[in-house]
Amino acid sequence: MGGAAAHIILKIKTKNPIELGDFVAEFTSVASQYDKFIRENHPDLGPEARIYVKQIKKGSIIAELLPFVPFAMFAPQIISSIEQVNAVNDFVRNYGSKLKAYFKKGGEVPEASRSDLKDFMGSLVAIANDPDGSASLEALVFEDGKRKVKAAVKFTSREASRAVEHIEEHRKRLERKDSSDFQRELMVFRQANVRSPQVGKRTGELVMVEAISDRELPLIYASDLAEQRIKHEMRDADDNLFKKGFIVDINVQTKGGRPVGYRVTNLHQVIDLPDDDEHEAIGDR
């Protein structure tokens, strides 16, 4: 493959103009993920592996990106190698598979960090916000003047829109996990309120988490799903709410080092409490 120069081609086709921030994110997201991929999988190429924009063509946005040092454009026979071409091919395949994971409900990249999710979002949002757009990322080599596509990922506005929703859901799950000071603790109600406040606002409800404090403290829902399940128990369950225990992940709000409130980030299970754990309750307000 002597003399073959590795390129990445980013094509963006939209019906409407692209917001500048979304346009920039298309490039920075690819660059961020490429840098991470090279460091983890081809560390010997790390010093040379940078993304450079060679040209952007008219019409649909077609950006020709050089994945190695700038002088590759002047002497590709020197800087290019089989390993470099293979690295670019592997990157496009790897990144494409990660984006495609979010095209279907329930699909995700389990090991993705929040910075990864930000990059995935950046690669998709411009197309997701367009009524009839599409994009592709291609790994190319030019051999003896001929253009050869070695790997590619393509997606439409519909696929990008679905993926953005699923990435956002994944991001929220990570935030709930990261923000929970305690996992799987038993919470019981002392005072209930059937009304649904805004997420993140106090509910007018008081709960007890004996593993943390012996005081009844105000409750805040930090998760729509947890709130929906708990409110269902309040409104529709046949049993007495105050005879139930809620196994939850929670963030503890403090003042002066003392707990003053609980933020419920996740509900794992609802259990029946034994009779000797019955508590006198104020009841629905």
mmCIF file of C-alpha atoms in Angstrom:
data_model
loop_
_atom_site.group_PDB
_atom_site.id
_atom_site.type_symbol
_atom_site.label_atom_id
_atom_site.label_comp_id
_atom_site.label_asym_id
_atom_site.label_seq_id
_atom_site.Cartn_x
_atom_site.Cartn_y
_atom_site.Cartn_z
ATOM 1 C CA MET A 1 0.000 0.000 0.000
ATOM 2 C CA GLY A 2 2.976 2.253 -0.562
ATOM 3 C CA GLY A 3 2.026 5.813 -1.422
ATOM 4 C CA ALA A 4 -1.537 5.419 -0.118
ATOM 5 C CA ALA A 5 -2.707 8.449 1.885
ATOM 6 C CA ALA A 6 -5.330 8.024 4.622
ATOM 7 C CA HIS A 7 -8.217 10.513 4.726
ATOM 8 C CA ILE A 8 -11.475 10.967 6.620
ATOM 9 C CA ILE A 9 -14.382 12.459 4.669
ATOM 10 C CA LEU A 10 -17.229 14.053 6.615
ATOM 11 C CA LYS A 11 -20.341 14.743 4.532
ATOM 12 C CA ILE A 12 -23.234 16.807 5.894
ATOM 13 C CA LYS A 13 -26.417 17.360 3.915
ATOM 14 C CA THR A 14 -29.204 19.498 5.393
ATOM 15 C CA LYS A 15 -32.360 21.161 4.137
ATOM 16 C CA ASN A 16 -32.017 24.143 6.485
ATOM 17 C CA PRO A 17 -28.940 26.171 7.529
ATOM 18 C CA ILE A 18 -26.896 24.612 10.341
ATOM 19 C CA GLU A 19 -26.524 26.463 13.637
ATOM 20 C CA LEU A 20 -22.844 27.385 14.041
ATOM 21 C CA GLY A 21 -22.382 25.545 17.333
ATOM 22 C CA ASP A 22 -23.805 22.340 15.835
ATOM 23 C CA PHE A 23 -21.565 22.716 12.796
ATOM 24 C CA VAL A 24 -18.430 23.110 14.931
ATOM 25 C CA ALA A 25 -19.501 20.164 17.100
ATOM 26 C CA GLU A 26 -19.457 17.897 14.042
ATOM 27 C CA PHE A 27 -15.696 18.442 13.752
ATOM 28 C CA THR A 28 -14.709 18.652 17.420
ATOM 29 C CA SER A 29 -16.616 15.461 18.253
ATOM 30 C CA VAL A 30 -14.862 13.463 15.538
ATOM 31 C CA ALA A 31 -11.493 14.909 16.571
ATOM 32 C CA SER A 32 -12.087 14.098 20.247
ATOM 33 C CA GLN A 33 -13.119 10.512 19.575
ATOM 34 C CA TYR A 34 -10.307 10.000 17.069
ATOM 35 C CA ASP A 35 -7.710 11.213 19.565
ATOM 36 C CA LYS A 36 -9.108 8.890 22.256
ATOM 37 C CA PHE A 37 -9.220 5.920 19.868
ATOM 38 C CA ILE A 38 -5.618 6.407 18.746
ATOM 39 C CA ARG A 39 -4.332 6.784 22.309
ATOM 40 C CA GLU A 40 -6.074 3.574 23.383
ATOM 41 C CA ASN A 41 -5.507 1.421 20.290
ATOM 42 C CA HIS A 42 -2.512 2.840 18.395
ATOM 43 C CA PRO A 43 -0.391 4.666 20.994
ATOM 44 C CA ASP A 44 2.680 4.561 18.766
ATOM 45 C CA LEU A 45 0.839 6.843 16.319
ATOM 46 C CA GLY A 46 -0.217 9.261 19.040
ATOM 47 C CA PRO A 47 2.339 12.044 18.373
ATOM 48 C CA GLU A 48 1.309 12.195 14.710
ATOM 49 C CA ALA A 49 -2.439 11.651 15.095
ATOM 50 C CA ARG A 50 -4.233 14.981 14.762
ATOM 51 C CA ILE A 51 -7.251 15.971 12.712
ATOM 52 C CA TYR A 52 -6.669 18.738 10.156
ATOM 53 C CA VAL A 53 -9.222 20.187 7.728
ATOM 54 C CA LYS A 54 -7.761 20.172 4.232
ATOM 55 C CA GLN A 55 -10.778 21.608 2.398
ATOM 56 C CA ILE A 56 -14.540 22.099 2.593
ATOM 57 C CA LYS A 57 -16.328 21.810 -0.722
ATOM 58 C CA LYS A 58 -19.399 23.744 -1.894
ATOM 59 C CA GLY A 59 -22.938 22.371 -2.021
ATOM 60 C CA SER A 60 -23.532 19.833 0.673
ATOM 61 C CA ILE A 61 -20.790 20.263 3.244
ATOM 62 C CA ILE A 62 -17.998 17.843 2.363
ATOM 63 C CA ALA A 63 -14.978 18.174 4.636
ATOM 64 C CA GLU A 64 -11.751 16.383 3.797
ATOM 65 C CA LEU A 65 -9.914 15.698 7.041
ATOM 66 C CA LEU A 66 -6.282 14.656 7.314
ATOM 67 C CA PRO A 67 -5.846 12.407 10.356
ATOM 68 C CA PHE A 68 -2.081 12.923 10.677
ATOM 69 C CA VAL A 69 0.461 15.751 10.733
ATOM 70 C CA PRO A 70 -0.016 18.524 8.137
ATOM 71 C CA PHE A 71 3.067 17.753 6.083
ATOM 72 C CA ALA A 72 1.315 14.514 5.052
ATOM 73 C CA MET A 73 -0.383 16.591 2.353
ATOM 74 C CA PHE A 74 3.019 17.411 0.880
ATOM 75 C CA ALA A 75 4.713 14.037 1.346
ATOM 76 C CA PRO A 76 2.092 11.314 1.893
ATOM 77 C CA GLN A 77 4.531 8.642 0.731
ATOM 78 C CA ILE A 78 6.679 9.473 3.786
ATOM 79 C CA ILE A 79 4.091 9.850 6.545
ATOM 80 C CA SER A 80 1.490 7.322 5.386
ATOM 81 C CA SER A 81 1.882 3.676 6.272
ATOM 82 C CA ILE A 82 -0.202 0.524 6.421
ATOM 83 C CA GLU A 83 -0.623 1.050 10.172
ATOM 84 C CA GLN A 84 -1.904 4.585 9.711
ATOM 85 C CA VAL A 85 -4.389 3.570 7.032
ATOM 86 C CA ASN A 86 -5.576 0.656 9.163
ATOM 87 C CA ALA A 87 -5.924 2.965 12.170
ATOM 88 C CA VAL A 88 -8.210 5.312 10.231
ATOM 89 C CA ASN A 89 -10.287 2.407 8.921
ATOM 90 C CA ASP A 90 -10.597 0.928 12.411
ATOM 91 C CA PHE A 91 -11.586 4.283 13.885
ATOM 92 C CA VAL A 92 -14.438 4.863 11.427
ATOM 93 C CA ARG A 93 -15.755 1.322 11.950
ATOM 94 C CA ASN A 94 -15.489 1.637 15.749
ATOM 95 C CA TYR A 95 -17.051 5.083 15.952
ATOM 96 C CA GLY A 96 -19.769 4.115 13.487
ATOM 97 C CA SER A 97 -20.748 1.092 15.581
ATOM 98 C CA LYS A 98 -21.005 3.274 18.691
ATOM 99 C CA LEU A 99 -23.299 5.800 16.993
ATOM 100 C CA LYS A 100 -25.439 3.026 15.487
ATOM 101 C CA ALA A 101 -25.912 1.488 18.940
ATOM 102 C CA TYR A 102 -28.228 4.388 19.802
ATOM 103 C CA PHE A 103 -30.371 4.167 16.666
ATOM 104 C CA LYS A 104 -32.600 1.554 18.342
ATOM 105 C CA LYS A 105 -34.424 1.773 21.658
ATOM 106 C CA GLY A 106 -32.475 0.078 24.435
ATOM 107 C CA GLY A 107 -29.200 0.107 22.543
ATOM 108 C CA GLU A 108 -26.228 1.863 24.093
ATOM 109 C CA VAL A 109 -22.473 1.763 24.577
ATOM 110 C CA PRO A 110 -22.231 0.448 28.172
ATOM 111 C CA GLU A 111 -18.715 1.731 28.775
ATOM 112 C CA ALA A 112 -19.422 5.233 27.424
ATOM 113 C CA SER A 113 -18.496 8.126 29.712
ATOM 114 C CA ARG A 114 -20.311 11.447 29.847
ATOM 115 C CA SER A 115 -17.618 13.001 27.641
ATOM 116 C CA ASP A 116 -18.167 10.182 25.119
ATOM 117 C CA LEU A 117 -21.899 10.858 25.132
ATOM 118 C CA LYS A 118 -21.209 14.556 24.532
ATOM 119 C CA ASP A 119 -19.140 13.617 21.472
ATOM 120 C CA PHE A 120 -21.797 11.225 20.177
ATOM 121 C CA MET A 121 -24.387 13.978 20.568
ATOM 122 C CA GLY A 122 -22.149 16.463 18.767
ATOM 123 C CA SER A 123 -21.848 14.169 15.765
ATOM 124 C CA LEU A 124 -25.617 13.772 15.476
ATOM 125 C CA VAL A 125 -27.363 16.929 16.638
ATOM 126 C CA ALA A 126 -27.011 18.982 13.431
ATOM 127 C CA ILE A 127 -28.730 16.241 11.430
ATOM 128 C CA ALA A 128 -31.244 15.493 14.189
ATOM 129 C CA ASN A 129 -32.372 19.151 14.138
ATOM 130 C CA ASP A 130 -32.945 19.147 10.374
ATOM 131 C CA PRO A 131 -36.216 17.913 8.820
ATOM 132 C CA ASP A 132 -34.501 16.097 5.949
ATOM 133 C CA GLY A 133 -30.791 15.740 6.519
ATOM 134 C CA SER A 134 -28.150 13.063 6.319
ATOM 135 C CA ALA A 135 -24.489 12.647 7.151
ATOM 136 C CA SER A 136 -21.682 10.180 6.635
ATOM 137 C CA LEU A 137 -18.174 9.588 7.882
ATOM 138 C CA GLU A 138 -15.861 7.697 5.533
ATOM 139 C CA ALA A 139 -12.351 6.284 5.749
ATOM 140 C CA LEU A 140 -10.651 6.729 2.373
ATOM 141 C CA VAL A 141 -7.356 6.053 0.776
ATOM 142 C CA PHE A 142 -6.103 7.480 -2.506
ATOM 143 C CA GLU A 143 -4.050 4.826 -4.279
ATOM 144 C CA ASP A 144 -2.500 5.645 -7.635
ATOM 145 C CA GLY A 145 -4.905 8.552 -7.964
ATOM 146 C CA LYS A 146 -7.972 6.397 -7.272
ATOM 147 C CA ARG A 147 -10.391 7.019 -4.394
ATOM 148 C CA LYS A 148 -11.235 3.929 -2.336
ATOM 149 C CA VAL A 149 -13.727 3.897 0.587
ATOM 150 C CA LYS A 150 -12.535 1.431 3.214
ATOM 151 C CA ALA A 151 -15.134 2.024 5.930
ATOM 152 C CA ALA A 152 -18.197 4.240 6.361
ATOM 153 C CA VAL A 153 -21.102 5.108 8.647
ATOM 154 C CA LYS A 154 -24.189 6.906 7.334
ATOM 155 C CA PHE A 155 -27.357 8.150 9.031
ATOM 156 C CA THR A 156 -30.496 10.189 8.345
ATOM 157 C CA SER A 157 -32.359 12.852 10.328
ATOM 158 C CA ARG A 158 -34.777 10.231 11.616
ATOM 159 C CA GLU A 159 -31.995 7.947 12.848
ATOM 160 C CA ALA A 160 -30.068 10.878 14.337
ATOM 161 C CA SER A 161 -33.154 12.170 16.167
ATOM 162 C CA ARG A 162 -33.807 8.769 17.734
ATOM 163 C CA ALA A 163 -30.163 8.427 18.705
ATOM 164 C CA VAL A 164 -30.101 11.878 20.346
ATOM 165 C CA GLU A 165 -33.082 10.887 22.539
ATOM 166 C CA HIS A 166 -31.435 7.626 23.565
ATOM 167 C CA ILE A 167 -28.089 9.304 24.270
ATOM 168 C CA GLU A 168 -29.855 11.855 26.467
ATOM 169 C CA GLU A 169 -31.547 9.021 28.383
ATOM 170 C CA HIS A 170 -28.149 7.363 28.856
ATOM 171 C CA ARG A 171 -26.653 10.662 30.049
ATOM 172 C CA LYS A 172 -29.411 11.091 32.642
ATOM 173 C CA ARG A 173 -28.828 7.578 33.943
ATOM 174 C CA LEU A 174 -25.130 8.333 34.378
ATOM 175 C CA GLU A 175 -25.913 11.592 36.184
ATOM 176 C CA ARG A 176 -28.305 9.861 38.565
ATOM 177 C CA LYS A 177 -25.708 7.211 39.300
ATOM 178 C CA ASP A 178 -22.905 9.738 39.774
ATOM 179 C CA SER A 179 -24.947 12.029 42.014
ATOM 180 C CA SER A 180 -26.250 9.364 44.403
ATOM 181 C CA ASP A 181 -24.462 9.404 47.745
ATOM 182 C CA PHE A 182 -26.211 6.219 48.883
ATOM 183 C CA GLN A 183 -27.436 3.236 46.903
ATOM 184 C CA ARG A 184 -30.296 0.854 47.691
ATOM 185 C CA GLU A 185 -31.341 2.356 51.039
ATOM 186 C CA LEU A 186 -34.750 1.782 52.661
ATOM 187 C CA MET A 187 -36.958 4.900 52.596
ATOM 188 C CA VAL A 188 -40.373 5.084 54.297
ATOM 189 C CA PHE A 189 -42.968 7.861 54.127
ATOM 190 C CA ARG A 190 -44.101 9.881 57.136
ATOM 191 C CA GLN A 191 -46.115 12.459 55.177
ATOM 192 C CA ALA A 192 -47.472 12.160 51.647
ATOM 193 C CA ASN A 193 -48.619 14.521 48.919
ATOM 194 C CA VAL A 194 -50.402 13.091 45.868
ATOM 195 C CA ARG A 195 -49.697 16.179 43.766
ATOM 196 C CA SER A 196 -46.745 16.118 41.359
ATOM 197 C CA PRO A 197 -44.299 19.001 41.822
ATOM 198 C CA GLN A 198 -41.644 19.979 39.311
ATOM 199 C CA VAL A 199 -38.656 17.659 39.229
ATOM 200 C CA GLY A 200 -35.975 19.113 41.473
ATOM 201 C CA LYS A 201 -38.469 20.947 43.740
ATOM 202 C CA ARG A 202 -39.557 20.007 47.242
ATOM 203 C CA THR A 203 -42.668 17.852 47.335
ATOM 204 C CA GLY A 204 -44.220 18.657 50.713
ATOM 205 C CA GLU A 205 -43.489 15.038 51.639
ATOM 206 C CA LEU A 206 -41.480 13.813 54.606
ATOM 207 C CA VAL A 207 -39.531 10.560 54.600
ATOM 208 C CA MET A 208 -37.286 8.582 56.908
ATOM 209 C CA VAL A 209 -34.062 6.842 55.894
ATOM 210 C CA GLU A 210 -32.839 5.273 59.135
ATOM 211 C CA ALA A 211 -29.454 4.301 57.682
ATOM 212 C CA ILE A 212 -28.684 8.016 57.248
ATOM 213 C CA SER A 213 -30.650 9.960 59.857
ATOM 214 C CA ASP A 214 -33.249 9.402 62.568
ATOM 215 C CA ARG A 215 -35.057 12.591 61.483
ATOM 216 C CA GLU A 216 -37.954 12.960 59.074
ATOM 217 C CA LEU A 217 -36.660 15.023 56.138
ATOM 218 C CA PRO A 218 -38.193 16.662 53.044
ATOM 219 C CA LEU A 219 -38.192 14.699 49.788
ATOM 220 C CA ILE A 220 -37.162 15.945 46.325
ATOM 221 C CA TYR A 221 -37.591 13.911 43.152
ATOM 222 C CA ALA A 222 -34.495 14.088 40.930
ATOM 223 C CA SER A 223 -35.907 11.506 38.506
ATOM 224 C CA ASP A 224 -39.151 11.542 36.507
ATOM 225 C CA LEU A 225 -39.284 7.747 36.486
ATOM 226 C CA ALA A 226 -38.814 7.417 40.250
ATOM 227 C CA GLU A 227 -41.517 10.034 40.835
ATOM 228 C CA GLN A 228 -43.977 8.289 38.521
ATOM 229 C CA ARG A 229 -43.543 4.941 40.249
ATOM 230 C CA ILE A 230 -43.812 6.402 43.746
ATOM 231 C CA LYS A 231 -46.863 8.520 42.850
ATOM 232 C CA HIS A 232 -48.500 5.401 41.434
ATOM 233 C CA GLU A 233 -48.111 3.734 44.823
ATOM 234 C CA MET A 234 -49.706 6.765 46.448
ATOM 235 C CA ARG A 235 -52.689 7.083 44.120
ATOM 236 C CA ASP A 236 -53.482 3.637 42.808
ATOM 237 C CA ALA A 237 -52.050 0.951 45.064
ATOM 238 C CA ASP A 238 -54.568 -0.884 47.204
ATOM 239 C CA ASP A 239 -52.290 -1.117 50.224
ATOM 240 C CA ASN A 240 -51.481 1.615 52.729
ATOM 241 C CA LEU A 241 -48.547 3.723 51.502
ATOM 242 C CA PHE A 242 -47.166 3.922 55.030
ATOM 243 C CA LYS A 243 -46.855 0.151 55.196
ATOM 244 C CA LYS A 244 -44.504 0.137 52.215
ATOM 245 C CA GLY A 245 -40.763 0.559 51.962
ATOM 246 C CA PHE A 246 -38.982 2.071 48.966
ATOM 247 C CA ILE A 247 -35.506 0.840 48.045
ATOM 248 C CA VAL A 248 -33.882 3.939 46.516
ATOM 249 C CA ASP A 249 -30.661 5.650 45.492
ATOM 250 C CA ILE A 250 -30.471 9.076 47.081
ATOM 251 C CA ASN A 251 -28.388 12.199 47.283
ATOM 252 C CA VAL A 252 -28.296 13.799 50.739
ATOM 253 C CA GLN A 253 -28.631 17.562 50.992
ATOM 254 C CA THR A 254 -26.832 19.025 53.986
ATOM 255 C CA LYS A 255 -26.525 22.297 55.869
ATOM 256 C CA GLY A 256 -23.835 22.806 58.456
ATOM 257 C CA GLY A 257 -22.896 19.156 58.042
ATOM 258 C CA ARG A 258 -26.390 17.908 58.936
ATOM 259 C CA PRO A 259 -28.842 16.208 56.526
ATOM 260 C CA VAL A 260 -31.731 18.532 55.655
ATOM 261 C CA GLY A 261 -33.312 16.752 52.667
ATOM 262 C CA TYR A 262 -33.185 13.801 50.301
ATOM 263 C CA ARG A 263 -33.030 13.800 46.489
ATOM 264 C CA VAL A 264 -34.303 10.486 45.123
ATOM 265 C CA THR A 265 -32.396 9.617 41.950
ATOM 266 C CA ASN A 266 -33.568 6.054 41.366
ATOM 267 C CA LEU A 267 -36.206 3.618 42.650
ATOM 268 C CA HIS A 268 -35.216 -0.051 42.632
ATOM 269 C CA GLN A 269 -38.042 -1.815 44.458
ATOM 270 C CA VAL A 270 -41.180 -1.380 46.567
ATOM 271 C CA ILE A 271 -41.564 -3.821 49.463
ATOM 272 C CA ASP A 272 -44.168 -4.526 52.134
ATOM 273 C CA LEU A 273 -43.054 -3.657 55.653
ATOM 274 C CA PRO A 274 -43.700 -6.059 58.538
ATOM 275 C CA ASP A 275 -46.528 -5.101 60.898
ATOM 276 C CA ASP A 276 -44.173 -4.075 63.683
ATOM 277 C CA ASP A 277 -42.798 -1.392 61.380
ATOM 278 C CA GLU A 278 -46.134 0.382 61.053
ATOM 279 C CA HIS A 279 -45.797 4.099 61.678
ATOM 280 C CA GLU A 280 -48.232 6.771 62.591
ATOM 281 C CA ALA A 281 -48.495 9.057 59.563
ATOM 282 C CA ILE A 282 -49.944 12.440 58.844
ATOM 283 C CA GLY A 283 -51.450 11.102 55.611
ATOM 284 C CA ASP A 284 -52.458 12.764 52.365
ATOM 285 C CA ARG A 285 -52.582 16.525 52.399
#
